[in-house]
Amino acid sequence: LKNDYEINFGGEAHVSPVSSSIHVGDPKYDFKPLAGIESTDPNAYVDIIALVKDFAPSRNIVTKQGKELNKRELTLADDSGCQIQATIWGDKASMPPSTWESQPIVAFRGAKVSDWNGRSLSTGAGTVMKINPDLPDAKKIRRWWDFGGQSTTLRSLSTNPDGTPAINDDVGGMNTADFVPLSSLEEAAPNSVVDVIGIVRSASEEQKITNRQGKEVMKRTVAVVDDSGVQVNVAIWGERAGRESSMATRWSECPVIALKGARVSDYDGRTLSVTSATQIELDPAIDRANTMRTWFASQGNTLVPRKISIGADGSTETSSRGETLKLESIEKLNEIMNAPQNDPDAVVPDYVTLSANVSFIRRENPWYACCPSSECNAKVVPNGDNKWHCDKDGQTYDHKTNRYVLQVSLQDETATAWATAFGDQASVLMDGVDADKLEQTQDVDPDAFDMAFQAAQDKPFIFTLRLKRDEYQESVRVRATIVKIVKDETGQKSEGPDVDLNEEIEKARNSLEYENAAGV
């Protein structure tokens, strides 16, 4: 049978189409807590709502009938203090990893109970699965997880063949965290996930912001420093950022903060963001926390850290080796960027800000093929059958997205300089036109394609640039990446020096060749 059930119609049965005006409502659930699965008969069907604590890669198997099916295993947890393994099949298992990485709440109607290796669950063709359903039970579990559930030791209902728990009970996970020093974040790839531990030096007030979906969310920014001498801003979102959070009264105490699964961002320099999947623990009972606390008491509290994040007011907070970070002109920027060619030991600041106009944006190769997963910015490559493969997450997709990587010529009355703009910052310069849409116009409407590159031309902005020195072909060069753009409200346009545009384009071409060779 194609499905788990069949209906037999007798000769007197009457079948007629249903009017399109009739609404078939959402499924009705009779949720059973995971703790109740232990006493449930095998092969019974139950309704479950739980948080996806972890997931395994999907894999293809061949059934006894020779049919190929996709399979994925999930680890589910709920506020009854238990966790269980669930197997999902077919289209449900083929959903991209980004579906599960945010640890969503999932509701199953008609999941099958199995006594294979303890207790486990499995979906069938008749199982209804809803991700993040708008239900009171879902909100209740999310609240439990955010306010203590993630640091709770859960009882595993599933076992290995030898009878040991199949799921690691150390949900808090700080003993198993792989902490990296904050100084390593400058080299970490945007959207990568890291574990860090440090001291809370300060915390902003909570604030309401409106996200891209038009929904108001709470945000709090916490400044964290560690014994590598670096300070980074951490964005905390949702209920954990609010006044009702149990952490709200602790920030002023300079506690040790441990973050497991924080996401690296290149917005405002280098920052960290707490997602719903991130585990947060203040003053965890682990050796690394004791070491951090001793360091802060003896010397860290008087240390002037090197700050790798940019302040919310647009000013840089980066203490960068004594250099003045607010530059008066592009001529000064060029002096800084060219200095290492003559003196390899020349000091190069991490971040600078300056006012300039956009004089030109290079049209060649303005984007790269990017993984369509919202959690990944890695390049994808065609695999020959109209699909795209991402080496970073190991998945193959039916489509790709484009992500901007623009070579931008900045200009003021003293000089010009080239900088690279990625992602959101590049979209600002393109007046909000995304790279996918621009690709569609490239061949069919060349004029519209060209006009998009002129949206920011000759307009004044205040740029924050990240400067990074690299060695390439036995020479030291400095690359400038735009990390923040603010409209210059003074509106003063810099006419700029006379330049040979063809020569400048050639410089950009050489710059891009260098960046590709350097592994950008």
Short mmCIF file of C-alpha atoms in Angstrom, two decimals:
data_model
loop_
_atom_site.label_atom_id
_atom_site.label_comp_id
_atom_site.label_asym_id
_atom_site.label_seq_id
_atom_site.Cartn_x
_atom_site.Cartn_y
_atom_site.Cartn_z
CA LEU A 1 0.00 0.00 0.00
CA LYS A 2 1.13 3.56 -0.68
CA ASN A 3 -0.21 4.73 2.69
CA ASP A 4 -0.67 3.15 6.10
CA TYR A 5 -4.45 2.98 5.70
CA GLU A 6 -6.96 2.01 2.98
CA ILE A 7 -10.68 2.65 2.59
CA ASN A 8 -12.88 0.13 0.80
CA PHE A 9 -15.99 1.49 -0.96
CA GLY A 10 -18.99 -0.78 -1.45
CA GLY A 11 -21.35 -0.70 -4.39
CA GLU A 12 -23.73 1.68 -2.64
CA ALA A 13 -21.02 4.19 -1.75
CA HIS A 14 -21.34 7.65 -3.25
CA VAL A 15 -18.22 9.74 -3.96
CA SER A 16 -18.36 13.41 -4.99
CA PRO A 17 -15.78 16.19 -5.14
CA VAL A 18 -15.48 18.58 -2.18
CA SER A 19 -16.22 22.24 -2.76
CA SER A 20 -13.07 24.37 -2.77
CA SER A 21 -14.77 26.67 -0.26
CA ILE A 22 -14.71 23.96 2.40
CA HIS A 23 -11.71 24.42 4.70
CA VAL A 24 -10.02 21.31 6.01
CA GLY A 25 -8.75 22.48 9.39
CA ASP A 26 -5.43 21.85 11.07
CA PRO A 27 -5.01 18.46 12.72
CA LYS A 28 -6.25 18.04 16.27
CA TYR A 29 -3.61 16.77 18.67
CA ASP A 30 -3.70 14.74 21.86
CA PHE A 31 -0.10 15.27 22.95
CA LYS A 32 1.61 12.71 25.14
CA PRO A 33 4.73 13.75 27.11
CA LEU A 34 7.88 11.85 26.21
CA ALA A 35 7.99 10.40 29.72
CA GLY A 36 4.73 8.63 28.88
CA ILE A 37 6.23 6.83 25.88
CA GLU A 38 8.03 4.42 28.20
CA SER A 39 4.75 2.80 29.23
CA THR A 40 3.12 3.00 25.79
CA ASP A 41 2.62 -0.26 23.89
CA PRO A 42 4.91 -0.85 20.89
CA ASN A 43 3.27 -0.15 17.50
CA ALA A 44 0.86 2.32 19.10
CA TYR A 45 0.43 5.72 17.42
CA VAL A 46 0.89 8.86 19.52
CA ASP A 47 0.89 12.63 19.15
CA ILE A 48 4.14 14.24 20.30
CA ILE A 49 5.41 17.82 20.60
CA ALA A 50 9.07 18.34 21.49
CA LEU A 51 12.22 20.29 20.74
CA VAL A 52 14.71 18.98 18.18
CA LYS A 53 17.81 18.88 20.36
CA ASP A 54 20.05 17.26 17.72
CA PHE A 55 19.89 15.61 14.30
CA ALA A 56 21.92 13.22 12.18
CA PRO A 57 22.80 13.60 8.48
CA SER A 58 20.20 12.18 6.12
CA ARG A 59 21.04 8.96 4.30
CA ASN A 60 19.50 6.76 1.64
CA ILE A 61 18.53 3.17 2.35
CA VAL A 62 17.04 0.46 0.14
CA THR A 63 13.97 -1.37 1.48
CA LYS A 64 13.33 -5.09 1.14
CA GLN A 65 11.11 -4.24 -1.82
CA GLY A 66 14.07 -2.53 -3.54
CA LYS A 67 12.68 0.97 -3.01
CA GLU A 68 15.11 3.75 -2.13
CA LEU A 69 14.08 5.95 0.80
CA ASN A 70 15.67 8.90 2.57
CA LYS A 71 16.08 8.62 6.34
CA ARG A 72 17.10 11.01 9.12
CA GLU A 73 17.29 10.58 12.89
CA LEU A 74 16.29 13.34 15.31
CA THR A 75 16.84 13.65 19.04
CA LEU A 76 13.70 15.04 20.67
CA ALA A 77 13.42 16.51 24.19
CA ASP A 78 10.54 17.93 26.19
CA ASP A 79 9.74 19.35 29.62
CA SER A 80 8.91 15.93 31.07
CA GLY A 81 12.69 15.54 31.46
CA CYS A 82 13.16 12.91 28.78
CA GLN A 83 14.69 12.61 25.34
CA ILE A 84 14.09 10.06 22.61
CA GLN A 85 15.30 9.17 19.13
CA ALA A 86 12.83 9.64 16.27
CA THR A 87 13.29 8.48 12.69
CA ILE A 88 11.72 10.49 9.89
CA TRP A 89 11.46 9.26 6.31
CA GLY A 90 11.03 10.46 2.73
CA ASP A 91 10.38 14.14 2.09
CA LYS A 92 10.51 14.89 5.80
CA ALA A 93 14.05 13.52 5.98
CA SER A 94 15.11 15.41 2.82
CA MET A 95 14.53 18.84 4.36
CA PRO A 96 17.81 20.83 4.46
CA PRO A 97 19.99 20.83 7.61
CA SER A 98 19.11 24.50 8.23
CA THR A 99 15.61 23.28 9.13
CA TRP A 100 17.00 21.51 12.19
CA GLU A 101 20.02 23.63 13.11
CA SER A 102 17.85 26.22 14.88
CA GLN A 103 16.49 23.51 17.22
CA PRO A 104 12.82 24.00 16.21
CA ILE A 105 9.78 22.74 18.04
CA VAL A 106 8.20 19.89 16.08
CA ALA A 107 4.72 18.37 16.45
CA PHE A 108 3.90 14.86 15.22
CA ARG A 109 0.41 13.49 14.81
CA GLY A 110 0.42 9.73 14.46
CA ALA A 111 4.07 8.87 15.21
CA LYS A 112 4.64 5.16 15.73
CA VAL A 113 6.15 3.86 18.97
CA SER A 114 8.86 1.21 18.66
CA ASP A 115 10.60 -0.94 21.30
CA TRP A 116 13.70 -1.26 19.14
CA ASN A 117 16.67 -0.30 21.35
CA GLY A 118 14.61 0.90 24.27
CA ARG A 119 11.88 3.24 23.07
CA SER A 120 11.95 5.21 19.81
CA LEU A 121 9.55 6.90 17.40
CA SER A 122 9.11 6.63 13.65
CA THR A 123 7.06 8.49 11.06
CA GLY A 124 4.98 6.86 8.37
CA ALA A 125 3.15 8.07 5.29
CA GLY A 126 0.17 8.94 7.49
CA THR A 127 2.18 10.94 10.05
CA VAL A 128 1.58 14.70 10.05
CA MET A 129 4.63 16.77 10.98
CA LYS A 130 4.50 20.50 11.79
CA ILE A 131 7.61 22.58 12.48
CA ASN A 132 7.30 25.45 14.96
CA PRO A 133 3.50 25.19 15.13
CA ASP A 134 1.58 28.14 16.54
CA LEU A 135 0.38 26.21 19.57
CA PRO A 136 0.47 26.95 23.31
CA ASP A 137 2.32 23.65 23.90
CA ALA A 138 5.08 24.76 21.51
CA LYS A 139 5.54 28.06 23.34
CA LYS A 140 5.60 26.22 26.66
CA ILE A 141 8.41 23.90 25.54
CA ARG A 142 10.42 26.74 24.01
CA ARG A 143 10.14 28.66 27.28
CA TRP A 144 11.24 25.61 29.24
CA TRP A 145 14.26 25.10 26.99
CA ASP A 146 15.39 28.76 27.05
CA PHE A 147 15.00 29.10 30.80
CA GLY A 148 16.82 26.07 32.13
CA GLY A 149 15.85 23.09 30.00
CA GLN A 150 19.03 23.19 27.93
CA SER A 151 21.13 22.80 31.09
CA THR A 152 18.99 19.98 32.49
CA THR A 153 20.18 16.37 32.60
CA LEU A 154 17.60 14.48 30.54
CA ARG A 155 16.74 10.78 30.83
CA SER A 156 17.23 8.93 27.58
CA LEU A 157 14.43 6.55 26.56
CA SER A 158 16.49 5.18 23.65
CA THR A 159 19.40 2.80 24.16
CA ASN A 160 22.31 1.32 22.25
CA PRO A 161 22.36 -2.43 21.53
CA ASP A 162 24.47 -2.91 24.70
CA GLY A 163 21.78 -1.23 26.80
CA THR A 164 23.65 2.06 27.40
CA PRO A 165 21.80 5.34 26.73
CA ALA A 166 21.86 6.14 23.00
CA ILE A 167 21.84 9.86 23.64
CA ASN A 168 24.41 11.80 25.64
CA ASP A 169 22.67 12.99 28.83
CA ASP A 170 25.00 15.97 29.19
CA VAL A 171 22.60 18.42 27.57
CA GLY A 172 24.26 21.43 29.20
CA GLY A 173 27.35 20.33 27.38
CA MET A 174 29.80 22.83 28.88
CA ASN A 175 32.04 19.97 29.98
CA THR A 176 32.16 18.86 26.35
CA ALA A 177 32.41 22.35 24.83
CA ASP A 178 35.41 23.05 22.60
CA PHE A 179 36.18 26.59 23.75
CA VAL A 180 38.23 28.80 21.41
CA PRO A 181 39.97 32.05 22.41
CA LEU A 182 38.23 35.26 21.38
CA SER A 183 41.38 36.28 19.50
CA SER A 184 40.66 33.49 16.98
CA LEU A 185 37.31 35.00 15.95
CA GLU A 186 38.93 37.43 13.52
CA GLU A 187 39.92 34.47 11.35
CA ALA A 188 36.69 32.52 11.85
CA ALA A 189 34.36 32.30 8.84
CA PRO A 190 31.11 34.28 9.06
CA ASN A 191 28.18 32.04 10.05
CA SER A 192 30.50 29.45 11.57
CA VAL A 193 29.54 28.18 15.02
CA VAL A 194 31.94 28.33 17.97
CA ASP A 195 32.11 27.69 21.72
CA VAL A 196 33.58 30.54 23.79
CA ILE A 197 33.99 31.44 27.44
CA GLY A 198 34.86 34.78 29.00
CA ILE A 199 33.92 37.48 31.48
CA VAL A 200 30.96 39.84 31.01
CA ARG A 201 32.46 43.34 31.22
CA SER A 202 29.26 45.23 30.41
CA ALA A 203 25.75 44.78 29.07
CA SER A 204 23.45 47.16 27.25
CA GLU A 205 19.83 47.74 28.18
CA GLU A 206 17.37 45.52 26.39
CA GLN A 207 15.82 47.08 23.30
CA LYS A 208 13.05 46.23 20.89
CA ILE A 209 14.00 45.96 17.25
CA THR A 210 11.98 44.99 14.19
CA ASN A 211 13.37 42.09 12.19
CA ARG A 212 13.10 41.58 8.44
CA GLN A 213 9.79 39.77 8.85
CA GLY A 214 8.35 42.86 10.57
CA LYS A 215 8.24 41.15 13.97
CA GLU A 216 9.42 42.93 17.11
CA VAL A 217 12.10 41.04 19.04
CA MET A 218 14.15 41.82 22.14
CA LYS A 219 17.92 42.29 21.90
CA ARG A 220 20.67 42.87 24.43
CA THR A 221 24.36 43.33 23.61
CA VAL A 222 26.92 41.94 26.06
CA ALA A 223 30.64 42.78 25.92
CA VAL A 224 32.75 39.70 26.72
CA VAL A 225 36.53 39.57 27.31
CA ASP A 226 38.82 36.58 27.80
CA ASP A 227 42.43 35.86 28.72
CA SER A 228 43.57 36.23 25.10
CA GLY A 229 43.16 39.99 25.71
CA VAL A 230 40.33 40.43 23.21
CA GLN A 231 36.80 41.76 23.72
CA VAL A 232 33.81 40.96 21.51
CA ASN A 233 30.16 42.00 21.44
CA VAL A 234 27.59 39.21 21.84
CA ALA A 235 23.99 39.77 20.68
CA ILE A 236 21.41 37.97 22.81
CA TRP A 237 17.88 37.70 21.40
CA GLY A 238 14.33 36.98 22.46
CA GLU A 239 13.20 36.19 25.98
CA ARG A 240 16.78 35.64 27.16
CA ALA A 241 17.48 39.32 26.40
CA GLY A 242 14.50 40.60 28.41
CA ARG A 243 14.17 41.81 31.99
CA GLU A 244 12.30 38.66 32.99
CA SER A 245 15.28 36.48 32.14
CA SER A 246 17.07 34.97 35.13
CA MET A 247 20.30 36.38 33.67
CA ALA A 248 19.06 40.00 33.69
CA THR A 249 20.16 40.70 37.27
CA ARG A 250 23.53 39.04 36.81
CA TRP A 251 25.16 41.14 34.09
CA SER A 252 26.47 43.82 36.46
CA GLU A 253 28.27 41.15 38.52
CA CYS A 254 30.82 40.47 35.74
CA PRO A 255 30.03 36.73 35.73
CA VAL A 256 31.81 34.09 33.67
CA ILE A 257 29.70 33.41 30.58
CA ALA A 258 29.98 30.20 28.57
CA LEU A 259 28.42 30.01 25.12
CA LYS A 260 28.09 26.73 23.27
CA GLY A 261 27.08 27.10 19.62
CA ALA A 262 27.35 30.89 19.19
CA ARG A 263 27.31 32.11 15.59
CA VAL A 264 30.12 34.28 14.21
CA SER A 265 29.08 37.41 12.31
CA ASP A 266 31.04 39.98 10.31
CA TYR A 267 28.40 42.61 10.99
CA ASP A 268 29.95 45.51 12.92
CA GLY A 269 33.42 44.05 12.70
CA ARG A 270 33.51 40.65 14.36
CA THR A 271 30.63 39.82 16.67
CA LEU A 272 28.83 36.79 18.06
CA SER A 273 25.11 36.11 17.98
CA VAL A 274 23.12 33.81 20.22
CA THR A 275 20.60 31.70 18.31
CA SER A 276 17.83 29.54 19.72
CA ALA A 277 20.28 26.63 19.48
CA THR A 278 22.98 28.38 21.54
CA GLN A 279 23.44 27.18 25.10
CA ILE A 280 24.25 29.94 27.65
CA GLU A 281 25.47 29.32 31.17
CA LEU A 282 26.66 31.87 33.71
CA ASP A 283 29.40 30.82 36.15
CA PRO A 284 29.40 27.18 35.00
CA ALA A 285 30.98 24.65 37.37
CA ILE A 286 33.89 23.74 35.08
CA ASP A 287 37.66 24.16 35.37
CA ARG A 288 37.90 26.62 32.49
CA ALA A 289 35.50 28.98 34.27
CA ASN A 290 37.63 28.87 37.42
CA THR A 291 40.73 29.70 35.37
CA MET A 292 38.93 32.61 33.70
CA ARG A 293 37.69 33.95 37.04
CA THR A 294 41.21 33.82 38.55
CA TRP A 295 42.68 35.61 35.52
CA PHE A 296 40.09 38.39 35.69
CA ALA A 297 40.59 38.93 39.43
CA SER A 298 44.38 39.13 39.15
CA GLN A 299 44.86 41.13 35.95
CA GLY A 300 41.90 41.02 33.56
CA ASN A 301 39.86 43.67 35.41
CA THR A 302 42.58 46.29 34.76
CA LEU A 303 43.43 45.15 31.23
CA VAL A 304 42.67 47.40 28.26
CA PRO A 305 41.47 44.74 25.80
CA ARG A 306 41.72 44.84 22.04
CA LYS A 307 38.13 45.21 20.88
CA ILE A 308 37.14 43.55 17.62
CA SER A 309 33.53 44.78 17.52
CA ILE A 310 32.13 48.13 16.42
CA GLY A 311 29.90 50.14 18.76
CA ALA A 312 26.17 50.36 18.19
CA ASP A 313 26.46 54.14 17.75
CA GLY A 314 28.57 53.64 14.63
CA SER A 315 31.85 54.58 16.28
CA THR A 316 34.55 51.97 16.38
CA GLU A 317 35.33 50.40 19.72
CA THR A 318 38.45 48.75 18.36
CA SER A 319 41.60 49.55 20.26
CA SER A 320 43.96 48.95 17.41
CA ARG A 321 47.60 49.05 18.34
CA GLY A 322 47.62 52.77 19.13
CA GLU A 323 46.59 54.02 15.67
CA THR A 324 44.05 56.80 15.18
CA LEU A 325 41.12 55.01 13.61
CA LYS A 326 39.04 57.91 12.33
CA LEU A 327 40.79 58.97 9.13
CA GLU A 328 40.53 62.37 7.55
CA SER A 329 41.08 61.27 3.97
CA ILE A 330 41.56 58.38 1.58
CA GLU A 331 45.09 59.62 1.06
CA LYS A 332 45.77 58.68 4.69
CA LEU A 333 44.10 55.30 4.13
CA ASN A 334 46.39 54.61 1.18
CA GLU A 335 49.43 55.51 3.27
CA ILE A 336 48.40 52.94 5.88
CA MET A 337 47.63 50.25 3.29
CA ASN A 338 50.87 50.80 1.36
CA ALA A 339 53.17 51.06 4.38
CA PRO A 340 53.82 47.29 4.79
CA GLN A 341 55.20 47.10 1.24
CA ASN A 342 58.13 49.25 2.39
CA ASP A 343 58.18 48.20 6.05
CA PRO A 344 56.86 44.69 6.86
CA ASP A 345 56.68 45.69 10.54
CA ALA A 346 54.51 48.75 9.87
CA VAL A 347 51.49 49.03 12.19
CA VAL A 348 48.14 48.46 10.45
CA PRO A 349 44.94 49.18 12.44
CA ASP A 350 42.20 46.58 12.43
CA TYR A 351 39.41 49.05 11.63
CA VAL A 352 39.19 52.57 10.27
CA THR A 353 36.31 54.92 9.53
CA LEU A 354 36.23 57.67 6.93
CA SER A 355 33.86 59.69 4.74
CA ALA A 356 33.95 59.10 0.99
CA ASN A 357 31.88 58.81 -2.16
CA VAL A 358 31.41 55.71 -4.30
CA SER A 359 33.00 56.51 -7.64
CA PHE A 360 32.69 53.12 -9.34
CA ILE A 361 31.57 49.52 -8.72
CA ARG A 362 33.16 46.87 -10.88
CA ARG A 363 30.64 44.98 -13.05
CA GLU A 364 32.70 41.83 -13.60
CA ASN A 365 31.97 38.87 -11.31
CA PRO A 366 29.89 40.89 -8.80
CA TRP A 367 28.60 37.77 -7.00
CA TYR A 368 29.39 34.14 -6.38
CA ALA A 369 27.14 31.06 -6.34
CA CYS A 370 26.17 30.59 -2.69
CA CYS A 371 24.62 27.78 -0.68
CA PRO A 372 20.82 28.38 -0.44
CA SER A 373 20.79 27.37 3.24
CA SER A 374 20.17 30.48 5.38
CA GLU A 375 22.83 29.26 7.81
CA CYS A 376 25.63 28.94 5.24
CA ASN A 377 27.45 31.43 3.00
CA ALA A 378 29.78 28.89 1.40
CA LYS A 379 30.32 28.61 -2.33
CA VAL A 380 28.48 25.88 -4.23
CA VAL A 381 29.55 24.22 -7.46
CA PRO A 382 27.41 22.66 -10.23
CA ASN A 383 27.58 18.88 -10.25
CA GLY A 384 26.50 18.40 -13.87
CA ASP A 385 22.81 17.47 -13.42
CA ASN A 386 21.38 20.95 -12.80
CA LYS A 387 22.06 20.62 -9.09
CA TRP A 388 24.51 22.43 -6.83
CA HIS A 389 26.78 20.88 -4.22
CA CYS A 390 28.00 22.57 -1.04
CA ASP A 391 31.22 21.13 0.38
CA LYS A 392 30.67 22.89 3.71
CA ASP A 393 27.42 21.17 4.70
CA GLY A 394 27.78 18.21 2.33
CA GLN A 395 24.33 18.77 0.81
CA THR A 396 23.20 18.91 -2.82
CA TYR A 397 20.54 21.48 -3.73
CA ASP A 398 18.19 22.00 -6.66
CA HIS A 399 19.14 25.67 -6.86
CA LYS A 400 21.71 28.19 -5.65
CA THR A 401 21.55 31.78 -4.53
CA ASN A 402 23.91 34.60 -5.39
CA ARG A 403 25.88 36.56 -2.78
CA TYR A 404 27.47 39.88 -3.63
CA VAL A 405 31.23 40.33 -3.58
CA LEU A 406 31.70 43.84 -4.98
CA GLN A 407 34.90 45.66 -5.80
CA VAL A 408 34.13 49.28 -4.88
CA SER A 409 36.18 52.38 -5.68
CA LEU A 410 35.99 54.95 -2.87
CA GLN A 411 36.87 58.57 -3.59
CA ASP A 412 37.33 61.89 -1.86
CA GLU A 413 39.14 65.09 -2.81
CA THR A 414 42.54 63.55 -2.03
CA ALA A 415 42.63 60.10 -3.66
CA THR A 416 40.81 56.88 -4.52
CA ALA A 417 41.03 53.43 -2.95
CA TRP A 418 39.50 50.02 -3.58
CA ALA A 419 37.55 48.03 -1.00
CA THR A 420 35.46 44.86 -1.05
CA ALA A 421 31.81 44.72 0.02
CA PHE A 422 30.00 41.46 0.79
CA GLY A 423 26.40 40.49 1.47
CA ASP A 424 24.26 43.05 3.29
CA GLN A 425 26.77 45.89 2.95
CA ALA A 426 26.94 45.30 -0.79
CA SER A 427 23.13 45.35 -0.98
CA VAL A 428 23.15 48.84 0.55
CA LEU A 429 25.31 50.05 -2.33
CA MET A 430 23.03 48.29 -4.83
CA ASP A 431 19.98 50.10 -3.43
CA GLY A 432 18.53 46.88 -2.04
CA VAL A 433 18.50 44.96 -5.36
CA ASP A 434 19.47 41.41 -4.50
CA ALA A 435 22.02 39.50 -6.54
CA ASP A 436 19.53 36.86 -7.75
CA LYS A 437 17.27 39.50 -9.27
CA LEU A 438 20.21 41.31 -10.81
CA GLU A 439 21.39 38.12 -12.51
CA GLN A 440 17.99 37.80 -14.19
CA THR A 441 18.34 41.26 -15.76
CA GLN A 442 21.95 40.81 -16.86
CA ASP A 443 21.12 39.52 -20.33
CA VAL A 444 17.52 40.63 -20.87
CA ASP A 445 17.87 44.26 -19.74
CA PRO A 446 21.50 45.46 -19.84
CA ASP A 447 20.46 49.04 -19.07
CA ALA A 448 18.72 48.03 -15.83
CA PHE A 449 21.72 45.88 -14.95
CA ASP A 450 24.06 48.84 -15.38
CA MET A 451 21.79 51.26 -13.52
CA ALA A 452 21.90 49.06 -10.39
CA PHE A 453 25.64 49.67 -10.15
CA GLN A 454 25.10 53.41 -10.36
CA ALA A 455 22.60 53.61 -7.46
CA ALA A 456 25.27 54.69 -4.96
CA GLN A 457 27.54 56.50 -7.37
CA ASP A 458 28.69 59.95 -6.23
CA LYS A 459 26.72 59.65 -2.97
CA PRO A 460 28.53 60.36 0.34
CA PHE A 461 28.77 57.65 2.97
CA ILE A 462 30.68 57.01 6.19
CA PHE A 463 32.49 53.70 5.76
CA THR A 464 33.93 51.43 8.39
CA LEU A 465 36.67 49.29 6.88
CA ARG A 466 38.39 46.25 8.22
CA LEU A 467 42.05 46.18 7.22
CA LYS A 468 43.83 42.86 6.97
CA ARG A 469 47.42 42.27 5.96
CA ASP A 470 48.36 39.18 3.98
CA GLU A 471 51.45 37.84 2.30
CA TYR A 472 51.10 37.12 -1.38
CA GLN A 473 53.95 36.17 -3.73
CA GLU A 474 56.54 37.23 -1.15
CA SER A 475 55.02 40.68 -0.67
CA VAL A 476 52.83 42.07 2.09
CA ARG A 477 49.55 43.68 1.08
CA VAL A 478 46.65 45.14 2.99
CA ARG A 479 43.05 44.42 1.98
CA ALA A 480 40.12 46.66 2.92
CA THR A 481 36.68 45.14 3.52
CA ILE A 482 33.59 47.29 4.09
CA VAL A 483 31.90 46.13 7.31
CA LYS A 484 29.52 49.04 7.86
CA ILE A 485 27.98 51.80 5.76
CA VAL A 486 26.14 54.86 7.11
CA LYS A 487 24.74 57.67 5.00
CA ASP A 488 26.74 60.86 5.41
CA GLU A 489 24.03 63.28 6.52
CA THR A 490 26.28 66.26 5.83
CA GLY A 491 25.69 65.53 2.16
CA GLN A 492 29.04 66.97 1.17
CA LYS A 493 30.13 65.47 -2.09
CA SER A 494 33.83 64.97 -2.69
CA GLU A 495 34.68 65.81 -6.28
CA GLY A 496 37.81 63.70 -6.16
CA PRO A 497 41.03 63.86 -8.14
CA ASP A 498 41.29 63.26 -11.86
CA VAL A 499 41.81 59.55 -12.42
CA ASP A 500 42.14 57.22 -15.39
CA LEU A 501 39.07 54.98 -14.98
CA ASN A 502 40.50 52.20 -17.15
CA GLU A 503 43.60 52.17 -14.99
CA GLU A 504 41.46 51.99 -11.84
CA ILE A 505 39.44 49.08 -13.24
CA GLU A 506 42.65 47.23 -13.97
CA LYS A 507 43.74 47.80 -10.37
CA ALA A 508 40.45 46.29 -9.19
CA ARG A 509 40.93 43.30 -11.46
CA ASN A 510 44.39 42.71 -10.01
CA SER A 511 43.03 43.18 -6.50
CA LEU A 512 40.32 40.57 -7.06
CA GLU A 513 42.88 38.15 -8.52
CA TYR A 514 44.99 38.62 -5.40
CA GLU A 515 42.04 38.09 -3.07
CA ASN A 516 41.05 34.88 -4.85
CA ALA A 517 44.61 33.62 -4.63
CA ALA A 518 44.77 34.54 -0.96
CA GLY A 519 41.70 32.40 -0.30
CA VAL A 520 39.12 35.14 0.31
#
